[in-house]
Amino acid sequence: MTIKKLMTALLASVALTTSAHAADLRIGLQEDPDALDTDQARTFVGRIVFESLCDKLVNITPELDFVPELATAWEWSNEGKTLTMQLRTDATFHDGTPFDAAAVVANIERSKTLPESRRQSELASVETVEATGPHEVTFTLSSPDATLIAQLSDRAGMMISPTAAAAQGLELANSPVCSGPYKFVERIAQDRIVLEKFAEHYDAANYSFDRLIFLPIPDTTVRLANLRSGDLDMLERLAPSDVAAVKADGGLAFSAATSLGYQGITVNVNNGARSETPFGKDKRVRQALSLAIDRDVINQVVFEGVYAPGNQPFPPTSPWYDQTNPIQARDVEAAKALLKEAGLDGIKMEIQVANNPVQLQLMQVVQAMAAEAGIDISLQATEFATMLNEQSAGNYEATQVGWSGRTDPDGNIHSFMTCSGGLNDAKFCSEEVDALLNKARTSTDQAERKASYDAANAILREELPIIYLYHQTWLWAMSNKVKGFTAYPDGMIRLAGVTME
């Protein structure tokens, strides 16, 4: 080979490498997701991956309106007890299985009957689901359910290949097969998840990246350093303390949206042997911890004032927020009095916390505040997915954990606070709360629904199976070469129309 030909070949190789790199989008995640099975999954970061991997029946706009995705249209009848959906005719799963009404029926039935499914309570109102045409499906409900469309805009509405589900069972989590714009390639735990473009997707032309590489990097400082060095193109959950620096960096872009969710401390009140503590069994101890915490100070010290202090499952910006329930001011003496009333001079407790700097700093502030009231907290820093597994198993006293939030208020409270709720790791159970939250599901009258939520929250304020602390603002940072990104209140990363220069 002549020198000229060698140089030409080398330049072509460099061009191909550069082109391939430019076709990748590398996204830094705060945690490693849990199971990549839409029925078993529960993590926020898992939902970010699913947004590109799995199409849903319904999606949302940035204004939180519901819009078609795999379902092209829907109609309610029979006083809100029958929902009929028309489906796309041009969608297919990544393994070639056609998407049709039979596939939807298989998905909903799996979500309702799989013992490990966390979607059961979300779809509890669905009595039957039938294919009433090749691309038409009809849900028959036991009672009207104002939340169902919202549930179908999230994991309960994410469609997996029925062929793959039947063949793999629970192992589907290790090799998920959906119908989204990107298909699964590989996962190396705590290292990366790789997806590649699905050329047969009905909207493939609107997705510009050949590969998505999701990289779990719990340390916010390291995550931002990777973005600045060019090893990442985008990151989710920028630390509030870094917002000003990112805005001042000409090579970076910033985006934000107020979240729908909350962060708090979930207490083990009835989930196995580790609930047998004064903290788990006596609401006065939980009330004492809540009174020992200054939520405004947390927001200023840990979050640079960009988050909202919280004491409810709904943020202050939500129409479902109970304005008659303001946040209690910190009262150390009242906290001590409650402990004394419970027969305690002081108490020791262990709280799990995700092993990232922000959540650790948060709980160190809580730890210091609680100590002044005689509450000695030891912190157990744990990898996030492991922490959730321990929480589900009841192997915890309390956990600092949150919820990314849902468009319908039911999604922030029902699964966590009803006796058989799929996310009720506290195992809190109150027949009165169940009745109120189930009633809220069946009404289409907003005032009536809000009255039910307010009444349920009045009970929960006393019992405190979750001690609410604050409501996040979703913060993203990205290379200024990334164009067309839109921030959504649910915190998801939607890549339709997003490009990189």
Coordinates of C-alpha atoms in Angstrom, one line a residue:
M1 CA 0.0 0.0 0.0
T2 CA 1.3 3.4 -0.9
I3 CA 1.7 6.2 1.7
K4 CA -1.1 8.1 0.0
K5 CA -3.4 5.1 0.2
L6 CA -2.4 4.4 3.8
M7 CA -3.2 8.0 4.8
T8 CA -6.5 7.8 3.0
A9 CA -7.4 4.6 4.8
L10 CA -6.4 6.1 8.2
L11 CA -8.4 9.3 7.6
A12 CA -11.4 7.2 6.6
S13 CA -11.0 5.1 9.8
V14 CA -10.8 8.3 11.9
A15 CA -13.9 9.6 10.1
L16 CA -15.8 6.4 10.8
T17 CA -14.8 6.4 14.4
T18 CA -15.8 10.1 14.8
S19 CA -19.1 9.5 13.0
A20 CA -19.9 6.4 15.2
H21 CA -19.0 8.4 18.3
A22 CA -21.2 11.3 17.2
A23 CA -24.1 8.8 16.7
D24 CA -23.9 7.8 20.4
L25 CA -25.6 9.7 23.2
R26 CA -24.0 9.0 26.6
I27 CA -26.3 9.8 29.5
G28 CA -25.2 9.9 33.1
L29 CA -27.7 8.4 35.6
Q30 CA -27.6 9.0 39.3
E31 CA -28.2 5.3 40.1
D32 CA -28.2 1.9 38.4
P33 CA -31.8 0.8 37.6
D34 CA -33.4 -2.2 39.1
A35 CA -35.0 -5.0 37.0
L36 CA -35.5 -4.0 33.3
D37 CA -38.9 -5.6 33.3
T38 CA -41.8 -3.2 33.3
D39 CA -43.8 -5.3 35.7
Q40 CA -41.1 -5.8 38.2
A41 CA -39.4 -2.4 38.0
R42 CA -39.8 0.5 40.5
T43 CA -36.9 2.9 40.0
F44 CA -36.9 6.4 38.5
V45 CA -33.8 5.7 36.4
G46 CA -35.4 2.6 35.1
R47 CA -38.2 4.7 33.8
I48 CA -35.7 6.9 32.0
V49 CA -34.3 3.8 30.2
F50 CA -37.8 2.5 29.5
E51 CA -38.8 5.8 27.8
S52 CA -36.5 4.9 24.9
L53 CA -36.9 1.1 25.1
C54 CA -40.6 0.6 25.5
D55 CA -43.5 2.4 23.9
K56 CA -46.6 3.0 26.0
L57 CA -50.2 3.0 25.1
V58 CA -50.4 6.7 26.1
N59 CA -47.8 9.4 26.7
I60 CA -47.9 13.0 28.0
T61 CA -47.0 16.5 26.9
P62 CA -44.9 18.9 28.9
E63 CA -48.2 20.4 30.0
L64 CA -49.2 17.0 31.3
D65 CA -51.9 16.4 28.7
F66 CA -52.4 12.8 27.6
V67 CA -51.5 12.1 24.0
P68 CA -51.6 8.9 21.8
E69 CA -48.6 6.6 21.5
L70 CA -49.4 3.0 20.8
A71 CA -53.1 3.8 21.3
T72 CA -54.2 6.2 18.6
A73 CA -57.6 7.1 20.2
W74 CA -59.7 6.0 23.2
E75 CA -63.3 6.4 24.3
W76 CA -65.1 5.9 27.6
S77 CA -68.7 4.5 27.8
N78 CA -71.0 2.8 30.3
E79 CA -70.6 5.6 32.9
G80 CA -66.9 5.3 32.9
K81 CA -66.7 1.5 33.3
T82 CA -65.7 0.6 29.7
L83 CA -62.6 2.0 27.9
T84 CA -62.1 1.2 24.3
M85 CA -58.7 1.9 22.6
Q86 CA -57.8 2.0 18.9
L87 CA -54.2 0.8 18.4
R88 CA -51.5 1.5 15.9
T89 CA -51.3 -0.9 12.9
D90 CA -47.6 -0.1 12.1
A91 CA -45.8 -1.0 15.3
T92 CA -43.8 -4.1 16.0
F93 CA -41.8 -5.6 18.9
H94 CA -38.0 -5.8 18.7
D95 CA -38.1 -9.6 18.2
G96 CA -40.5 -9.2 15.2
T97 CA -43.7 -10.1 17.1
P98 CA -46.5 -7.9 15.8
F99 CA -48.0 -5.3 18.1
D100 CA -51.8 -5.8 18.1
A101 CA -54.8 -6.1 20.4
A102 CA -53.8 -9.6 21.5
A103 CA -50.4 -8.3 22.6
V104 CA -52.1 -5.6 24.8
V105 CA -54.3 -8.3 26.4
A106 CA -51.3 -10.4 27.2
N107 CA -49.4 -7.4 28.7
I108 CA -52.3 -6.3 30.9
E109 CA -53.0 -9.9 32.1
R110 CA -49.3 -10.3 32.9
S111 CA -49.3 -7.1 34.9
K112 CA -52.4 -8.2 36.8
T113 CA -51.4 -11.8 37.5
L114 CA -47.6 -12.1 37.7
P115 CA -46.9 -12.7 41.4
E116 CA -43.9 -10.3 41.2
S117 CA -45.8 -7.6 39.4
R118 CA -45.8 -4.1 41.0
R119 CA -48.5 -3.0 38.6
Q120 CA -51.3 -5.1 40.2
S121 CA -52.7 -2.3 42.4
E122 CA -52.4 0.2 39.5
L123 CA -54.7 -2.0 37.4
A124 CA -56.9 -3.2 40.2
S125 CA -60.0 -1.7 38.6
V126 CA -59.6 -3.7 35.4
E127 CA -61.9 -6.7 35.5
T128 CA -61.3 -7.9 32.0
V129 CA -59.4 -6.8 28.9
E130 CA -60.5 -8.1 25.5
A131 CA -59.3 -7.9 21.9
T132 CA -62.5 -6.5 20.3
G133 CA -60.8 -6.2 16.9
P134 CA -57.3 -6.9 15.5
H135 CA -56.2 -3.4 16.6
E136 CA -58.9 -2.6 19.2
V137 CA -58.9 -3.4 22.8
T138 CA -61.6 -3.0 25.4
F139 CA -61.1 -2.6 29.2
T140 CA -64.1 -3.5 31.4
L141 CA -63.7 -2.0 34.9
S142 CA -65.3 -3.1 38.2
S143 CA -66.0 0.6 38.9
P144 CA -65.1 3.9 37.3
D145 CA -61.3 4.6 37.5
A146 CA -60.2 8.2 37.1
T147 CA -56.6 7.1 37.2
L148 CA -56.5 4.5 34.4
I149 CA -55.3 6.7 31.5
A150 CA -52.5 8.0 33.8
Q151 CA -51.5 4.4 34.7
L152 CA -51.4 3.5 31.0
S153 CA -49.1 6.5 30.3
D154 CA -46.5 4.8 32.6
R155 CA -45.2 1.3 33.3
A156 CA -48.6 -0.3 33.3
G157 CA -49.0 0.9 29.7
M158 CA -45.5 -0.1 28.5
M159 CA -45.8 -3.0 26.1
I160 CA -43.3 -5.9 26.1
S161 CA -43.2 -8.7 23.5
P162 CA -45.6 -11.5 24.6
T163 CA -43.4 -14.0 22.8
A164 CA -40.4 -12.9 24.8
A165 CA -42.3 -12.8 28.1
A166 CA -43.7 -16.3 27.6
A167 CA -40.2 -17.7 26.7
Q168 CA -38.2 -15.9 29.4
G169 CA -40.5 -15.4 32.3
L170 CA -38.7 -13.3 35.0
E171 CA -35.5 -13.5 33.1
L172 CA -37.0 -11.0 30.7
A173 CA -35.5 -8.4 33.1
N174 CA -32.0 -9.4 31.8
S175 CA -32.9 -9.1 28.1
P176 CA -36.0 -6.9 27.7
V177 CA -37.9 -6.9 24.4
C178 CA -40.2 -3.9 23.8
S179 CA -41.4 -1.9 20.8
G180 CA -39.7 1.5 21.4
P181 CA -37.4 3.5 19.2
Y182 CA -34.4 1.7 20.7
K183 CA -33.7 -2.0 21.5
F184 CA -31.7 -3.6 24.2
V185 CA -28.1 -4.6 23.5
E186 CA -26.4 -5.2 26.8
R187 CA -26.3 -4.4 30.5
I188 CA -23.3 -4.6 32.8
A189 CA -24.4 -4.0 36.4
Q190 CA -23.2 -0.8 37.9
D191 CA -21.4 0.1 34.6
R192 CA -23.7 0.6 31.6
I193 CA -26.8 -0.1 29.7
V194 CA -26.6 0.0 25.9
L195 CA -29.5 0.4 23.5
E196 CA -29.3 0.7 19.7
K197 CA -31.7 2.2 17.3
F198 CA -34.6 0.0 16.1
A199 CA -34.8 0.7 12.4
E200 CA -38.3 -0.8 12.1
H201 CA -39.8 1.6 14.6
Y202 CA -42.8 3.6 13.1
D203 CA -41.2 6.9 14.1
A204 CA -37.5 5.9 13.5
A205 CA -36.9 9.0 11.4
N206 CA -37.4 11.2 14.4
Y207 CA -34.6 9.6 16.4
S208 CA -31.1 10.7 15.4
F209 CA -28.8 8.6 17.7
D210 CA -27.6 5.1 16.7
R211 CA -26.9 4.1 20.2
L212 CA -27.8 5.2 23.7
I213 CA -25.4 4.5 26.5
F214 CA -26.7 4.9 30.1
L215 CA -23.9 5.2 32.7
P216 CA -24.8 5.0 36.4
I217 CA -22.5 7.5 38.2
P218 CA -23.9 8.1 41.8
D219 CA -21.4 10.9 42.7
T220 CA -22.8 14.2 41.3
T221 CA -19.3 15.8 41.2
V222 CA -17.9 12.9 39.2
R223 CA -21.0 12.9 36.9
L224 CA -20.5 16.6 36.1
A225 CA -16.7 16.2 35.7
N226 CA -17.5 13.4 33.1
L227 CA -19.8 15.8 31.3
R228 CA -17.2 18.6 31.2
S229 CA -14.5 16.2 30.0
G230 CA -16.7 15.0 27.1
D231 CA -17.2 11.4 28.5
L232 CA -20.9 12.2 28.9
D233 CA -23.2 14.1 26.6
M234 CA -26.0 14.6 29.2
L235 CA -26.7 14.0 32.8
E236 CA -29.8 13.9 34.9
R237 CA -30.2 15.3 38.4
L238 CA -27.5 17.9 38.4
A239 CA -26.6 18.9 42.0
P240 CA -28.4 22.2 42.9
S241 CA -25.0 23.5 44.1
D242 CA -23.7 23.2 40.5
V243 CA -26.5 25.0 38.7
A244 CA -24.8 28.4 38.7
A245 CA -21.5 26.9 37.4
V246 CA -23.2 25.0 34.6
K247 CA -25.2 28.1 33.5
A248 CA -21.9 30.0 33.4
D249 CA -20.1 27.4 31.3
G250 CA -20.3 28.2 27.6
G251 CA -19.8 24.6 26.7
L252 CA -22.8 23.4 28.6
A253 CA -26.6 23.8 28.5
F254 CA -29.0 23.6 31.4
S255 CA -32.7 22.7 31.6
A256 CA -35.1 22.3 34.6
A257 CA -38.7 21.4 35.4
T258 CA -40.6 21.3 38.7
S259 CA -41.2 17.6 39.6
L260 CA -44.5 15.9 40.4
G261 CA -43.0 13.8 43.2
Y262 CA -41.5 13.9 46.7
Q263 CA -38.6 12.8 48.8
G264 CA -39.0 11.5 52.4
I265 CA -38.2 8.9 55.0
T266 CA -40.2 5.6 54.6
V267 CA -40.5 3.9 58.0
N268 CA -40.9 0.2 58.5
V269 CA -44.1 0.0 60.5
N270 CA -45.2 -3.6 59.9
N271 CA -42.8 -5.3 57.4
G272 CA -41.2 -8.1 59.3
A273 CA -39.1 -8.3 62.5
R274 CA -37.2 -5.0 61.9
S275 CA -40.5 -3.1 62.3
E276 CA -40.5 -4.2 66.0
T277 CA -39.0 -1.0 67.3
P278 CA -40.4 2.1 69.0
F279 CA -39.9 4.0 65.7
G280 CA -41.9 1.4 63.8
K281 CA -44.6 0.8 66.4
D282 CA -45.2 4.2 68.0
K283 CA -46.4 7.1 65.9
R284 CA -45.3 9.5 68.6
V285 CA -41.6 8.6 67.9
R286 CA -42.2 9.3 64.2
Q287 CA -43.9 12.5 65.0
A288 CA -40.9 13.5 67.2
L289 CA -38.5 13.0 64.3
S290 CA -40.7 15.0 62.0
L291 CA -40.8 17.9 64.5
A292 CA -37.0 17.8 64.9
I293 CA -36.5 18.5 61.2
D294 CA -36.3 22.0 59.8
R295 CA -37.4 21.6 56.1
D296 CA -36.6 25.2 55.2
V297 CA -33.0 24.8 56.4
I298 CA -32.6 21.6 54.5
N299 CA -33.7 23.4 51.3
Q300 CA -31.3 26.2 51.8
V301 CA -28.3 24.3 53.1
V302 CA -28.5 21.2 50.9
F303 CA -30.4 22.4 47.8
E304 CA -29.4 26.0 47.4
G305 CA -33.1 27.0 47.8
V306 CA -34.1 25.6 44.4
Y307 CA -36.4 22.8 45.8
A308 CA -39.6 23.1 47.8
P309 CA -40.0 22.0 51.4
G310 CA -42.6 19.3 51.7
N311 CA -45.0 17.5 54.1
Q312 CA -47.3 15.8 51.7
P313 CA -47.2 13.4 48.7
F314 CA -48.1 16.3 46.4
P315 CA -45.9 19.4 45.7
P316 CA -47.1 22.9 46.6
T317 CA -47.6 23.6 42.8
S318 CA -50.1 20.8 42.6
P319 CA -53.9 21.4 42.6
W320 CA -54.1 18.4 45.0
Y321 CA -51.9 20.0 47.6
D322 CA -53.8 20.6 50.9
Q323 CA -53.3 24.3 51.7
T324 CA -54.9 23.8 55.1
N325 CA -51.9 21.6 56.1
P326 CA -48.9 23.9 56.3
I327 CA -45.5 22.6 57.2
Q328 CA -44.9 22.5 60.9
A329 CA -42.1 24.7 62.2
R330 CA -39.3 22.8 63.8
D331 CA -40.0 22.3 67.5
V332 CA -37.2 20.4 69.4
E333 CA -38.9 20.8 72.8
A334 CA -42.2 19.3 71.4
A335 CA -40.2 16.5 69.9
K336 CA -38.6 15.7 73.3
A337 CA -42.0 15.8 74.9
L338 CA -43.4 13.3 72.5
L339 CA -40.4 10.9 73.2
K340 CA -41.0 11.3 76.9
E341 CA -44.7 10.6 76.4
A342 CA -43.7 7.4 74.6
G343 CA -41.6 6.4 77.6
L344 CA -38.2 7.3 76.0
D345 CA -35.4 9.5 77.2
G346 CA -33.9 9.1 73.7
I347 CA -33.8 6.6 70.9
K348 CA -31.4 5.1 68.4
M349 CA -32.5 4.3 64.9
E350 CA -30.8 3.2 61.6
I351 CA -31.8 4.9 58.3
Q352 CA -30.7 3.6 54.9
V353 CA -29.7 6.2 52.4
A354 CA -28.5 6.0 48.8
N355 CA -24.8 6.2 48.4
N356 CA -24.6 9.5 46.5
P357 CA -23.3 12.8 47.9
V358 CA -26.5 14.8 47.8
Q359 CA -28.7 12.2 49.7
L360 CA -25.9 11.6 52.2
Q361 CA -25.5 15.3 52.9
L362 CA -29.3 15.6 53.3
M363 CA -29.4 12.8 55.9
Q364 CA -26.3 14.2 57.7
V365 CA -28.3 17.4 58.2
V366 CA -31.3 15.4 59.4
Q367 CA -29.0 13.4 61.6
A368 CA -27.6 16.6 63.3
M369 CA -31.1 18.1 63.8
A370 CA -32.5 14.9 65.2
A371 CA -29.6 14.6 67.7
E372 CA -30.7 17.8 69.4
A373 CA -34.0 16.1 70.2
G374 CA -32.4 13.0 71.6
I375 CA -32.8 10.9 68.4
D376 CA -29.5 9.2 67.5
I377 CA -29.6 8.3 63.8
S378 CA -27.0 6.0 62.3
L379 CA -26.8 6.1 58.5
Q380 CA -26.3 3.1 56.3
A381 CA -25.1 4.2 52.8
T382 CA -26.3 1.6 50.3
E383 CA -26.3 1.2 46.5
F384 CA -29.7 2.3 45.4
A385 CA -31.1 -0.9 43.8
T386 CA -29.8 -2.9 46.7
M387 CA -31.5 -0.5 49.1
L388 CA -34.8 -1.0 47.4
N389 CA -34.5 -4.7 47.5
E390 CA -33.8 -4.6 51.2
Q391 CA -36.7 -2.3 51.7
S392 CA -39.1 -4.6 49.9
A393 CA -37.8 -7.5 52.0
G394 CA -38.4 -5.6 55.2
N395 CA -34.7 -5.6 56.1
Y396 CA -34.7 -2.0 57.2
E397 CA -35.9 0.3 60.0
A398 CA -36.3 3.4 57.8
T399 CA -35.1 4.4 54.3
Q400 CA -34.5 7.8 52.8
V401 CA -36.3 7.4 49.5
G402 CA -38.6 9.3 47.2
W403 CA -40.9 9.0 44.3
S404 CA -40.6 10.8 40.9
G405 CA -44.3 11.6 40.8
R406 CA -47.2 10.9 38.5
T407 CA -49.6 13.0 36.5
D408 CA -52.6 11.7 38.5
P409 CA -52.5 12.1 42.3
D410 CA -53.4 8.5 42.8
G411 CA -49.9 7.6 41.5
N412 CA -48.2 9.4 44.4
I413 CA -50.2 7.7 47.2
H414 CA -52.3 4.7 46.5
S415 CA -49.6 2.1 45.9
F416 CA -47.7 3.3 48.9
M417 CA -50.4 3.7 51.5
T418 CA -53.1 1.1 50.8
C419 CA -52.9 -2.2 52.6
S420 CA -52.1 -4.3 49.4
G421 CA -50.3 -1.5 47.5
G422 CA -47.5 -2.8 45.3
L423 CA -45.1 -0.2 46.6
N424 CA -46.2 -0.3 50.3
D425 CA -42.8 -1.4 51.8
A426 CA -43.8 0.2 55.1
K427 CA -46.7 -2.3 55.2
F428 CA -48.8 0.5 56.7
C429 CA -52.5 -0.6 56.7
S430 CA -55.6 1.4 57.5
E431 CA -59.1 0.4 56.4
E432 CA -60.2 4.0 56.6
V433 CA -57.3 5.2 54.3
D434 CA -58.0 2.3 51.9
A435 CA -61.6 3.4 51.7
L436 CA -60.7 7.0 51.1
L437 CA -58.1 6.3 48.4
N438 CA -60.3 3.8 46.6
K439 CA -63.1 6.3 46.6
A440 CA -60.8 8.9 45.1
R441 CA -60.1 6.5 42.2
T442 CA -63.7 6.1 41.3
S443 CA -64.8 9.7 41.1
T444 CA -64.4 12.0 38.1
D445 CA -65.3 15.1 40.3
Q446 CA -62.1 16.9 41.2
A447 CA -63.5 18.5 44.3
E448 CA -64.8 15.1 45.6
R449 CA -61.5 13.4 44.8
K450 CA -59.6 16.2 46.6
A451 CA -61.7 15.9 49.7
S452 CA -60.9 12.1 49.8
Y453 CA -57.1 12.8 49.5
D454 CA -57.3 15.5 52.1
A455 CA -59.0 13.2 54.6
A456 CA -56.6 10.4 53.9
N457 CA -53.6 12.7 54.4
A458 CA -55.0 13.9 57.7
I459 CA -54.7 10.3 58.9
L460 CA -51.3 9.9 57.4
R461 CA -50.1 13.1 59.0
E462 CA -50.7 11.4 62.4
E463 CA -49.4 8.0 61.5
L464 CA -46.4 9.1 59.4
P465 CA -45.4 5.9 57.7
I466 CA -43.7 8.3 55.3
I467 CA -42.1 11.5 56.7
Y468 CA -42.1 13.8 53.7
L469 CA -39.2 16.2 53.4
Y470 CA -39.1 18.1 50.1
H471 CA -40.1 18.2 46.5
Q472 CA -37.4 18.2 43.8
T473 CA -36.9 20.3 40.8
W474 CA -35.5 18.1 37.9
L475 CA -32.2 19.5 36.8
W476 CA -30.4 18.5 33.6
A477 CA -27.0 19.5 32.2
M478 CA -25.8 18.6 28.8
S479 CA -23.2 19.5 26.1
N480 CA -24.2 22.6 24.2
K481 CA -24.0 20.4 21.1
V482 CA -27.2 18.7 22.2
K483 CA -30.2 20.4 20.6
G484 CA -33.9 20.1 20.9
F485 CA -34.2 18.7 24.4
T486 CA -37.5 19.5 26.2
A487 CA -37.8 19.3 30.0
Y488 CA -40.8 17.4 31.3
P489 CA -42.2 17.5 34.9
D490 CA -42.0 13.7 35.2
G491 CA -38.2 13.9 34.8
M492 CA -38.1 11.6 31.8
I493 CA -35.6 12.0 28.9
R494 CA -37.6 12.0 25.7
L495 CA -35.3 11.9 22.6
A496 CA -37.7 12.4 19.7
G497 CA -36.3 15.4 17.7
V498 CA -33.2 15.7 19.9
T499 CA -30.0 16.0 17.9
M500 CA -26.3 16.6 18.5
E501 CA -24.2 19.0 16.3

